Short mmCIF file of C-alpha atoms in Angstrom, two decimals:
data_model
loop_
_atom_site.label_atom_id
_atom_site.label_comp_id
_atom_site.label_asym_id
_atom_site.label_seq_id
_atom_site.Cartn_x
_atom_site.Cartn_y
_atom_site.Cartn_z
CA MET A 1 5.33 187.39 -36.37
CA PHE A 2 6.74 189.85 -34.04
CA GLN A 3 3.86 188.33 -31.11
CA ILE A 4 5.40 184.85 -31.97
CA SER A 5 9.10 186.19 -31.83
CA VAL A 6 8.49 188.08 -28.57
CA GLN A 7 6.63 184.68 -26.92
CA ARG A 8 9.84 182.97 -28.34
CA VAL A 9 12.05 185.36 -26.96
CA THR A 10 10.19 184.88 -23.21
CA ALA A 11 10.18 181.54 -23.07
CA ALA A 12 13.62 181.11 -24.04
CA GLU A 13 14.11 183.55 -21.06
CA ASN A 14 11.97 181.50 -18.53
CA ASN A 15 13.60 178.40 -19.51
CA ASN A 16 17.06 179.97 -19.21
CA ASN A 17 15.81 181.37 -15.63
CA ASN A 18 14.61 177.60 -14.55
CA ASN A 19 18.08 175.99 -16.16
CA ASN A 20 20.06 178.49 -14.02
CA LYS A 21 18.21 178.09 -10.90
CA ASN A 22 18.48 174.06 -11.58
CA ASN A 23 22.23 174.47 -11.94
CA MET A 24 22.64 176.71 -9.04
CA SER A 25 21.35 174.33 -7.18
CA HIS A 26 24.24 171.64 -7.61
CA GLN A 27 27.02 173.17 -5.78
CA ALA A 28 30.32 171.32 -5.46
CA ALA A 29 32.10 170.87 -2.35
CA ASN A 30 34.29 173.97 -3.00
CA GLY A 31 31.52 176.04 -3.77
CA VAL A 32 32.12 176.27 -7.12
CA PRO A 33 28.48 175.52 -9.31
CA CYS A 34 28.03 172.91 -11.28
CA ARG A 35 25.79 172.02 -14.02
CA GLY A 36 23.45 169.31 -14.36
CA LYS A 37 24.02 166.17 -15.79
CA VAL A 38 23.79 166.17 -19.77
CA LEU A 39 22.43 162.48 -19.60
CA THR A 40 19.31 162.10 -17.07
CA VAL A 41 16.87 159.09 -16.83
CA ASP A 42 14.64 161.93 -18.07
CA ASN A 43 16.63 162.69 -21.29
CA MET A 44 17.67 159.18 -22.03
CA ASN A 45 16.44 157.13 -25.02
CA PRO A 46 12.86 155.80 -23.88
CA ARG A 47 13.09 152.51 -25.23
CA VAL A 48 15.81 151.48 -23.21
CA LYS A 49 13.80 152.69 -20.14
CA LYS A 50 11.08 150.11 -21.52
CA VAL A 51 13.06 147.14 -22.16
CA GLU A 52 12.54 144.54 -19.46
CA TYR A 53 15.01 141.19 -19.12
CA ALA A 54 13.13 139.12 -16.38
CA VAL A 55 15.87 136.28 -16.36
CA ARG A 56 18.10 138.84 -14.82
CA GLY A 57 15.11 141.11 -12.90
CA PRO A 58 14.39 141.98 -9.23
CA VAL A 59 14.03 138.31 -8.14
CA VAL A 60 17.68 137.66 -9.05
CA GLN A 61 18.74 141.09 -7.93
CA ARG A 62 17.33 140.43 -4.37
CA ALA A 63 19.06 137.10 -4.66
CA VAL A 64 22.39 138.61 -5.06
CA GLN A 65 21.72 140.83 -2.33
CA ILE A 66 20.68 137.85 0.34
CA GLU A 67 23.98 135.59 -0.86
CA LYS A 68 25.95 138.98 -0.05
CA GLU A 69 24.01 139.31 3.66
CA LEU A 70 24.72 135.70 4.31
CA ARG A 71 28.63 136.09 3.81
CA GLU A 72 27.80 139.12 6.04
CA GLY A 73 26.53 136.51 8.74
CA VAL A 74 22.93 137.73 8.64
CA LYS A 75 20.92 134.76 10.03
CA LYS A 76 18.68 132.98 7.11
CA PRO A 77 16.25 130.22 7.22
CA PHE A 78 18.60 128.65 4.85
CA THR A 79 22.30 128.75 4.30
CA GLU A 80 22.56 128.98 0.61
CA VAL A 81 20.63 130.84 -2.41
CA ILE A 82 20.04 127.95 -4.85
CA LYS A 83 19.91 129.48 -8.30
CA ALA A 84 17.55 128.41 -11.15
CA ASN A 85 17.30 131.21 -12.85
CA ILE A 86 19.57 130.71 -15.91
CA GLY A 87 20.40 128.63 -18.28
CA ASP A 88 24.20 128.72 -17.25
CA ALA A 89 25.29 125.11 -16.84
CA HIS A 90 28.52 125.53 -15.31
CA ALA A 91 27.60 127.98 -12.77
CA MET A 92 25.72 125.35 -11.76
CA GLY A 93 28.64 122.75 -11.78
CA GLN A 94 28.53 121.01 -14.79
CA LYS A 95 32.14 120.54 -15.48
CA PRO A 96 33.67 121.39 -19.12
CA ILE A 97 34.14 119.09 -21.66
CA THR A 98 37.86 117.84 -21.48
CA PHE A 99 38.76 118.35 -25.52
CA PHE A 100 37.26 121.39 -25.51
CA ARG A 101 39.84 122.93 -22.88
CA GLN A 102 42.64 121.21 -23.99
CA VAL A 103 42.23 122.85 -27.45
CA LEU A 104 41.54 126.29 -26.21
CA ALA A 105 44.40 126.20 -23.77
CA MET A 106 46.62 125.72 -26.42
CA CYS A 107 44.81 128.47 -28.60
CA SER A 108 45.34 130.61 -25.72
CA TYR A 109 49.50 129.69 -24.71
CA PRO A 110 50.64 127.96 -27.81
CA GLU A 111 53.79 126.85 -25.53
CA LEU A 112 51.28 123.92 -24.63
CA LEU A 113 51.52 122.65 -27.71
CA LYS A 114 55.06 121.42 -26.53
CA ASP A 115 53.71 119.58 -23.97
CA ASN A 116 53.37 115.81 -23.80
CA MET A 117 50.17 115.74 -21.74
CA PHE A 118 47.89 116.83 -24.36
CA PRO A 119 46.72 114.39 -27.43
CA GLU A 120 47.76 114.43 -30.64
CA ASP A 121 44.22 115.45 -32.18
CA ALA A 122 43.91 118.12 -29.99
CA LYS A 123 47.10 119.41 -30.70
CA GLN A 124 46.11 119.39 -34.32
CA ARG A 125 42.86 121.53 -34.42
CA ALA A 126 44.47 123.91 -31.72
CA ARG A 127 47.29 124.33 -34.82
CA ARG A 128 44.31 124.68 -37.52
CA ILE A 129 42.63 127.43 -35.50
CA LEU A 130 45.96 129.25 -34.68
CA GLU A 131 47.22 129.21 -38.55
CA ALA A 132 43.56 130.55 -39.12
CA CYS A 133 44.60 132.91 -36.94
CA GLY A 134 46.30 136.76 -37.92
CA GLY A 135 49.68 136.40 -36.30
CA HIS A 136 48.88 132.69 -35.20
CA SER A 137 46.95 134.55 -32.41
CA ILE A 138 43.85 134.30 -30.93
CA GLY A 139 44.55 137.67 -29.41
CA ALA A 140 44.05 139.34 -33.08
CA TYR A 141 40.92 140.34 -35.24
CA SER A 142 39.36 137.74 -37.64
CA ALA A 143 37.21 138.67 -40.73
CA SER A 144 34.12 139.92 -39.43
CA GLN A 145 31.94 137.08 -40.72
CA GLY A 146 33.93 134.87 -38.83
CA ILE A 147 37.17 132.65 -39.60
CA GLU A 148 36.79 131.06 -42.81
CA CYS A 149 38.23 127.77 -41.89
CA ILE A 150 35.86 127.39 -38.93
CA ARG A 151 32.59 128.56 -41.04
CA GLN A 152 33.74 126.04 -43.37
CA ASP A 153 33.32 123.40 -40.57
CA VAL A 154 30.01 124.68 -39.84
CA ALA A 155 28.86 124.34 -43.11
CA ARG A 156 30.34 120.76 -42.99
CA TYR A 157 28.50 120.19 -39.60
CA ILE A 158 25.19 121.66 -41.13
CA GLU A 159 25.34 118.82 -44.07
CA LYS A 160 25.94 115.98 -42.11
CA ARG A 161 23.16 116.97 -39.50
CA ASP A 162 20.39 117.47 -41.70
CA GLY A 163 21.64 114.30 -44.15
CA GLY A 164 23.30 115.72 -47.08
CA ILE A 165 21.62 118.77 -47.48
CA ALA A 166 23.86 121.47 -49.03
CA SER A 167 25.33 124.25 -46.76
CA ASN A 168 27.04 127.06 -48.24
CA PRO A 169 30.11 128.46 -45.57
CA ASP A 170 29.37 132.03 -47.17
CA ASN A 171 26.05 132.13 -45.68
CA ILE A 172 27.38 131.27 -42.29
CA TYR A 173 28.22 134.00 -39.82
CA LEU A 174 30.00 133.56 -36.54
CA SER A 175 28.24 135.76 -33.81
CA THR A 176 28.72 136.57 -30.19
CA GLY A 177 26.61 134.09 -28.79
CA ALA A 178 23.16 133.31 -30.63
CA SER A 179 21.89 136.33 -28.86
CA ASP A 180 23.88 139.14 -30.87
CA ALA A 181 22.81 137.19 -34.68
CA ILE A 182 19.07 137.30 -33.48
CA VAL A 183 19.22 140.97 -33.12
CA THR A 184 21.33 141.64 -36.10
CA ILE A 185 18.77 139.90 -38.15
CA LEU A 186 16.17 142.20 -36.40
CA LYS A 187 17.80 145.14 -37.01
CA LEU A 188 17.37 144.37 -40.70
CA LEU A 189 13.80 143.60 -40.41
CA VAL A 190 12.77 146.78 -38.46
CA ARG A 191 11.76 149.58 -40.38
CA GLY A 192 8.30 151.69 -40.52
CA GLU A 193 6.00 154.12 -38.36
CA GLY A 194 2.58 153.90 -37.07
CA CYS A 195 0.73 151.19 -39.03
CA ASP A 196 3.75 150.18 -41.29
CA ARG A 197 5.95 149.58 -38.35
CA THR A 198 7.40 146.02 -38.04
CA GLY A 199 5.50 143.28 -36.24
CA VAL A 200 7.61 140.48 -35.11
CA MET A 201 5.43 137.41 -34.30
CA ILE A 202 6.46 135.64 -30.59
CA SER A 203 5.66 133.00 -28.74
CA ILE A 204 3.79 133.49 -25.56
CA PRO A 205 5.52 131.85 -23.30
CA GLN A 206 8.65 133.44 -24.59
CA TYR A 207 12.54 134.19 -24.22
CA PRO A 208 12.68 137.91 -22.97
CA LEU A 209 15.88 138.87 -25.40
CA TYR A 210 12.89 139.10 -27.88
CA SER A 211 10.90 141.25 -26.59
CA ALA A 212 13.68 143.00 -25.36
CA ALA A 213 15.06 143.65 -28.45
CA ILE A 214 11.76 144.23 -29.99
CA THR A 215 11.20 147.51 -27.53
CA ASP A 216 14.71 148.73 -27.94
CA LEU A 217 14.55 148.39 -31.70
CA GLY A 218 10.79 150.39 -31.59
CA ALA A 219 9.44 147.05 -33.33
CA VAL A 220 6.12 145.97 -32.49
CA GLN A 221 5.41 142.59 -30.53
CA VAL A 222 2.96 140.56 -31.71
CA HIS A 223 1.99 137.28 -29.45
CA TYR A 224 0.93 134.13 -30.66
CA TYR A 225 0.23 131.68 -27.63
CA LEU A 226 1.33 128.49 -27.20
CA ASP A 227 -0.98 125.75 -26.10
CA GLU A 228 -0.48 124.49 -22.59
CA ALA A 229 -3.16 122.06 -22.30
CA ASN A 230 -1.29 120.19 -25.42
CA CYS A 231 2.26 120.39 -23.78
CA TRP A 232 2.91 124.01 -25.21
CA SER A 233 2.44 122.50 -28.85
CA LEU A 234 1.98 125.78 -31.85
CA ASP A 235 -0.90 125.58 -33.54
CA VAL A 236 -0.84 127.40 -37.25
CA ALA A 237 -4.75 128.63 -36.23
CA GLU A 238 -3.33 130.06 -33.70
CA LEU A 239 -0.49 131.98 -35.64
CA ARG A 240 -2.85 133.07 -38.41
CA ARG A 241 -4.99 134.58 -35.71
CA ALA A 242 -2.56 137.12 -34.22
CA LEU A 243 -1.52 137.87 -37.46
CA ASN A 244 -4.70 138.79 -38.78
CA ALA A 245 -5.11 141.19 -35.65
CA ALA A 246 -1.85 142.59 -35.67
CA ARG A 247 -2.19 143.44 -39.21
CA GLN A 248 -4.65 146.09 -37.88
CA HIS A 249 -1.91 148.25 -36.31
CA CYS A 250 1.58 147.32 -37.75
CA ASN A 251 2.94 145.35 -40.57
CA PRO A 252 4.22 141.64 -39.55
CA ARG A 253 7.00 140.66 -41.34
CA VAL A 254 8.50 138.40 -39.56
CA LEU A 255 7.94 134.96 -37.48
CA CYS A 256 10.21 133.64 -34.32
CA ILE A 257 10.17 130.14 -33.39
CA ILE A 258 12.28 128.70 -30.60
CA ASN A 259 12.86 124.72 -30.70
CA PRO A 260 13.21 123.08 -28.52
CA GLY A 261 11.54 125.32 -26.53
CA ASN A 262 12.21 128.42 -24.20
CA PRO A 263 11.32 128.82 -21.30
CA THR A 264 8.58 125.91 -21.73
CA GLY A 265 10.22 122.95 -22.99
CA GLN A 266 8.68 121.39 -25.59
CA VAL A 267 9.96 119.90 -29.25
CA GLN A 268 8.43 120.67 -32.28
CA SER A 269 6.99 117.79 -34.03
CA ARG A 270 7.80 117.02 -37.92
CA GLN A 271 4.11 118.41 -38.78
CA CYS A 272 4.09 121.64 -36.90
CA ILE A 273 7.57 122.24 -38.46
CA GLU A 274 6.20 121.93 -42.12
CA ASP A 275 2.79 123.92 -41.33
CA VAL A 276 4.51 126.59 -40.08
CA ILE A 277 7.02 126.63 -42.76
CA ARG A 278 3.98 126.85 -45.29
CA PHE A 279 2.43 129.40 -43.24
CA VAL A 280 5.73 131.80 -43.85
CA LYS A 281 5.19 131.05 -47.03
CA GLU A 282 1.49 131.81 -47.79
CA GLU A 283 1.80 134.75 -45.43
CA HIS A 284 5.15 136.32 -46.68
CA LEU A 285 7.24 136.40 -43.74
CA PHE A 286 10.70 136.10 -42.70
CA LEU A 287 11.11 133.12 -40.37
CA MET A 288 13.49 133.00 -37.66
CA ALA A 289 14.92 129.57 -36.67
CA ASP A 290 16.04 129.45 -32.69
CA GLU A 291 17.75 126.19 -32.37
CA VAL A 292 20.34 126.48 -29.55
CA TYR A 293 19.11 123.45 -27.78
CA GLN A 294 19.04 121.35 -30.84
CA ASP A 295 20.94 118.36 -28.38
CA ASN A 296 18.80 119.07 -25.64
CA VAL A 297 15.85 116.31 -26.43
CA TYR A 298 15.00 113.69 -23.70
CA ALA A 299 11.32 112.82 -24.15
CA GLU A 300 10.61 109.48 -25.86
CA GLY A 301 9.07 109.86 -29.02
CA CYS A 302 10.40 112.93 -29.82
CA LYS A 303 13.20 114.18 -31.95
CA PHE A 304 14.94 117.32 -32.89
CA GLN A 305 14.42 117.93 -36.97
CA SER A 306 16.04 121.61 -38.19
CA PHE A 307 13.77 123.71 -39.67
CA LYS A 308 16.02 124.34 -42.81
CA LYS A 309 16.11 120.34 -43.31
CA VAL A 310 12.26 120.34 -43.51
CA LEU A 311 12.32 123.18 -45.86
CA PHE A 312 14.35 121.27 -48.16
CA GLU A 313 12.50 118.21 -47.97
CA MET A 314 9.23 119.82 -48.72
CA GLY A 315 10.55 120.43 -52.06
CA PRO A 316 12.03 123.64 -54.32
CA GLU A 317 8.23 125.36 -53.86
CA TYR A 318 9.49 126.28 -50.52
CA SER A 319 13.17 125.60 -50.55
CA SER A 320 13.93 128.22 -53.36
CA THR A 321 11.48 130.70 -51.64
CA VAL A 322 11.04 130.80 -48.19
CA GLU A 323 13.66 133.37 -46.34
CA MET A 324 15.26 132.22 -43.18
CA ALA A 325 17.95 132.52 -40.62
CA SER A 326 18.50 129.77 -38.26
CA PHE A 327 20.85 129.96 -35.08
CA HIS A 328 22.76 127.70 -32.82
CA SER A 329 25.39 128.46 -29.98
CA THR A 330 28.19 127.05 -27.63
CA SER A 331 25.94 127.78 -24.32
CA LYS A 332 23.47 125.14 -24.32
CA CYS A 333 23.34 121.51 -25.47
CA TYR A 334 25.80 119.52 -23.48
CA MET A 335 28.43 122.40 -23.66
CA GLY A 336 26.94 124.99 -21.41
CA GLU A 337 29.89 126.85 -22.20
CA CYS A 338 28.20 130.20 -21.72
CA GLY A 339 30.99 133.18 -21.16
CA PHE A 340 32.99 131.79 -24.16
CA ARG A 341 30.05 133.75 -26.08
CA GLY A 342 30.33 131.47 -29.32
CA GLY A 343 27.42 131.10 -31.54
CA TYR A 344 26.41 131.14 -35.43
CA MET A 345 23.75 132.00 -37.89
CA GLU A 346 23.15 130.43 -41.61
CA VAL A 347 20.64 132.94 -43.72
CA ILE A 348 18.69 130.80 -46.27
CA ASN A 349 17.74 132.55 -49.72
CA MET A 350 18.52 135.86 -48.34
CA ASP A 351 18.64 138.98 -50.92
CA PRO A 352 22.35 139.09 -51.89
CA GLU A 353 21.69 143.23 -51.65
CA VAL A 354 20.35 142.57 -48.18
CA LYS A 355 23.43 140.10 -47.59
CA ALA A 356 25.87 142.47 -48.29
CA GLN A 357 23.84 144.68 -45.68
CA LEU A 358 24.27 142.02 -43.38
CA THR A 359 27.86 141.84 -43.90
CA LYS A 360 28.50 145.68 -43.25
CA LEU A 361 26.11 145.87 -40.20
CA VAL A 362 28.26 142.87 -38.49
CA SER A 363 31.47 144.65 -39.73
CA VAL A 364 30.92 147.57 -37.76
CA ARG A 365 31.41 145.51 -34.05
CA LEU A 366 34.61 144.28 -36.35
CA CYS A 367 34.29 140.32 -35.25
CA PRO A 368 32.96 137.84 -32.87
CA PRO A 369 35.19 136.65 -29.92
CA VAL A 370 37.67 134.59 -31.40
CA SER A 371 37.86 132.16 -28.13
CA GLY A 372 34.07 131.77 -28.96
CA GLN A 373 34.50 131.19 -32.70
CA ALA A 374 37.57 128.34 -31.73
CA LEU A 375 34.83 127.15 -29.06
CA MET A 376 32.02 127.09 -32.01
CA ASP A 377 34.62 125.12 -34.28
CA LEU A 378 35.52 122.28 -31.97
CA VAL A 379 31.40 121.81 -31.20
CA VAL A 380 31.03 121.45 -34.74
CA ASN A 381 34.21 119.56 -35.39
CA PRO A 382 34.24 117.31 -32.39
CA PRO A 383 36.75 113.86 -31.91
CA GLN A 384 36.15 111.34 -34.55
CA PRO A 385 35.99 107.59 -33.87
CA ASP A 386 39.48 107.30 -34.96
CA GLU A 387 40.92 109.56 -33.15
CA PRO A 388 42.47 109.31 -29.77
CA SER A 389 39.91 111.76 -27.79
CA TYR A 390 36.98 110.09 -29.19
CA THR A 391 36.28 108.04 -26.32
CA THR A 392 36.64 110.46 -23.15
CA PHE A 393 34.43 113.20 -25.76
CA MET A 394 31.63 110.63 -26.16
CA LYS A 395 31.47 109.49 -22.57
CA GLU A 396 31.54 113.08 -21.12
CA ARG A 397 28.86 114.01 -24.08
CA THR A 398 26.64 111.10 -22.98
CA ALA A 399 26.78 111.46 -19.48
CA VAL A 400 25.53 115.40 -19.31
CA LEU A 401 22.93 114.76 -22.01
CA ALA A 402 22.04 111.27 -19.74
CA GLU A 403 21.96 113.59 -16.41
CA LEU A 404 19.67 116.36 -18.19
CA ALA A 405 17.52 113.77 -19.04
CA GLU A 406 16.88 112.03 -16.02
CA LYS A 407 16.74 115.75 -13.98
CA ALA A 408 13.91 116.62 -16.58
CA ARG A 409 11.90 113.51 -15.73
CA LEU A 410 12.45 113.91 -11.83
CA THR A 411 11.19 117.69 -12.27
CA GLU A 412 8.18 116.93 -14.17
CA GLN A 413 7.19 114.02 -11.90
CA ILE A 414 8.12 115.80 -8.13
CA LEU A 415 5.80 119.12 -8.99
CA ASN A 416 3.29 117.09 -10.12
CA THR A 417 3.05 115.37 -6.79
CA VAL A 418 2.08 119.16 -4.84
CA PRO A 419 -1.36 119.75 -5.53
CA GLY A 420 -1.79 123.31 -6.78
CA ILE A 421 1.05 122.84 -9.65
CA THR A 422 0.64 121.51 -12.89
CA CYS A 423 3.90 120.66 -14.70
CA ASN A 424 3.88 119.46 -18.37
CA PRO A 425 6.41 117.12 -19.79
CA VAL A 426 10.44 118.83 -20.69
CA GLN A 427 10.65 117.10 -23.78
CA GLY A 428 13.90 119.47 -24.40
CA ALA A 429 15.93 122.05 -23.49
CA MET A 430 16.72 122.81 -19.97
CA TYR A 431 13.71 124.48 -18.28
CA SER A 432 10.12 123.69 -16.79
CA PHE A 433 7.53 126.05 -16.68
CA PRO A 434 5.42 125.29 -14.25
CA ARG A 435 1.63 126.31 -13.63
CA ILE A 436 0.95 127.56 -10.50
CA THR A 437 -2.46 128.14 -8.57
CA LEU A 438 -2.60 131.12 -6.41
CA PRO A 439 -5.31 131.41 -3.67
CA GLN A 440 -7.51 134.96 -4.19
CA LYS A 441 -6.42 136.52 -1.00
CA ALA A 442 -2.55 135.83 -2.26
CA ILE A 443 -3.70 137.93 -5.64
CA ASP A 444 -5.41 140.24 -3.76
CA LYS A 445 -2.23 141.26 -1.29
CA ALA A 446 0.03 141.25 -4.30
CA LYS A 447 -1.95 143.80 -5.88
CA GLU A 448 -2.18 145.70 -3.06
CA ALA A 449 1.38 145.99 -2.48
CA GLY A 450 1.69 146.83 -6.63
CA HIS A 451 3.20 143.49 -7.25
CA ILE A 452 2.34 140.75 -10.17
CA PRO A 453 1.42 137.97 -8.13
CA ASP A 454 4.00 135.15 -9.26
CA MET A 455 6.13 138.19 -8.65
CA PHE A 456 5.17 138.00 -5.27
CA TYR A 457 5.33 134.67 -5.06
CA CYS A 458 8.48 134.17 -6.29
CA MET A 459 9.74 136.90 -4.02
CA LYS A 460 8.06 135.16 -0.71
CA LEU A 461 9.90 132.04 -2.44
CA LEU A 462 13.31 133.29 -2.60
CA GLU A 463 13.28 135.12 1.49
CA GLU A 464 11.54 131.97 3.22
CA GLU A 465 13.51 129.22 1.24
CA GLY A 466 16.80 130.62 -0.53
CA ILE A 467 15.23 129.49 -3.91
CA CYS A 468 15.49 131.58 -7.05
CA LEU A 469 12.97 131.25 -9.68
CA VAL A 470 11.70 133.39 -12.26
CA PRO A 471 7.97 134.66 -12.46
CA GLY A 472 6.22 133.52 -15.47
CA SER A 473 5.48 136.84 -16.04
CA GLY A 474 8.49 137.49 -17.21
CA PHE A 475 8.41 135.49 -20.56
CA GLY A 476 4.39 136.40 -20.99
CA GLN A 477 1.58 134.07 -19.99
CA ARG A 478 -2.50 133.72 -21.12
CA GLU A 479 -4.24 136.19 -18.89
CA GLY A 480 -5.49 134.95 -15.31
CA THR A 481 -2.79 131.99 -15.41
CA PHE A 482 0.45 132.28 -13.25
CA HIS A 483 3.57 130.14 -14.03
CA PHE A 484 7.41 130.58 -13.06
CA ARG A 485 10.46 129.14 -15.33
CA MET A 486 13.29 127.39 -13.42
CA THR A 487 16.27 124.98 -14.72
CA ILE A 488 16.72 122.00 -14.27
CA LEU A 489 20.30 122.59 -14.19
CA PRO A 490 21.37 121.96 -10.48
CA PRO A 491 23.28 118.82 -9.35
CA THR A 492 20.78 116.18 -9.20
CA GLU A 493 20.94 115.94 -4.81
CA LYS A 494 20.82 119.78 -4.81
CA LEU A 495 17.82 119.70 -7.64
CA LYS A 496 16.56 117.55 -5.30
CA VAL A 497 16.42 119.65 -2.20
CA LEU A 498 15.34 122.36 -4.40
CA LEU A 499 12.07 120.48 -5.45
CA GLN A 500 11.26 119.60 -1.81
CA ARG A 501 11.72 123.02 -0.34
CA LEU A 502 9.80 124.30 -2.97
CA ARG A 503 6.93 121.71 -2.85
CA ASP A 504 6.79 122.57 1.33
CA PHE A 505 6.66 126.34 0.62
CA HIS A 506 3.74 125.93 -2.05
CA GLN A 507 1.71 124.08 0.46
CA ARG A 508 2.67 126.54 2.98
CA PHE A 509 1.87 129.59 0.74
CA THR A 510 -1.55 128.13 -0.04
CA GLN A 511 -2.77 127.45 3.73
CA GLU A 512 -1.49 130.80 4.40
CA PHE A 513 -3.90 132.70 2.14
CA SER A 514 -6.73 130.34 1.57
#
């Protein structure tokens, strides 16, 4: 006992001496000794250091630097950086929907309600929203679950979308975009240590929000691969393979599906959705359905069907037992209003005691942005055929979706003319995820420099052509394959320029390393 105590004292003295030396080495400008930082990269949360988010990763960071260099007059082989790395429609030039902005303007500055320039239906929406706000101001906090009349509108929207299947406003939670709600549900599900740690099944390729949140929460990523040869379809046999393998080292509890897909742009068939629902019931898994691109369907023969709709049409055996959360957002579809951070989730068959915990958890962050809630209300309760704003609204909505459909077709068509690039049809969402064939010399050179090969490719593309894409490795891909993700959001003429430059670069890159 004595020896142990002496050893502890000696060790403590040595540590103190080392700390004193370290602290004394930090001298302030006036000669007064400074203590080291309380928080350093060595003693910070290790999970945070492991989090990666490719959509805003090294290529994007370099793109921002290049934009600054161009503004400062540095000569480049191009005059602007074309960013196709992120699904930010308005940043790419898409115009906002008039009706939405009119109502939001009046909600922000109610004096505008007196102005005759705004149509009466827009004024009615603004008044209704303001009357539901504390002090009749969107600057006031709302209920943590969201403004009640907006949750009622969301429920009515879901009922109409799903052909009359009932939706309870008490099961609706408004959120700060869909991302906030997704992370909140994952927080409820994650538990355990070692082999009992929660496993979260995510597709490969996947949207990096999922891998980042799973890492941050200390859960286990369970990868299932989409079938690139069949337009990125989902195969239940692959789900079962991934599940059985994961059960050797963790406790898989939840399956995440993105439909329409990001980054792969596929739209799940009715049969696929039914197969997934049967799978989660058989394997006793929670289902998370990310449906933020539900209006973005372009390919002939494809149709968006919500998981909830299919679940209830499969009958009580499934609709009364399968636990599910589905998500929607104001950021995608024809709206593209990313900055307002509006969204919602609907929970199905959640245990009442767990639901009480969910309500407690969302109350910690007080409430979602009320301006985002107001926008979500307009998305689910747009102008009706007998209202004055209807014609303009439908014209703008139709034009946005038609242009996206044309750009989806154009992207697939042009990329498939390039030797060494293969692009599946962009059935929906806002992205293509082409496969690129890289010469072995390029792969070797990238590895020599400590780079992943498709990162090397995308960085070289940025430096030579001013095009900002995201390497496929940031989303996950089968070993030995390489991809990139690009949005179809740039204006049509700029998208054509991007695709032409990309075609020229790929041919030049292939020749350089052949």
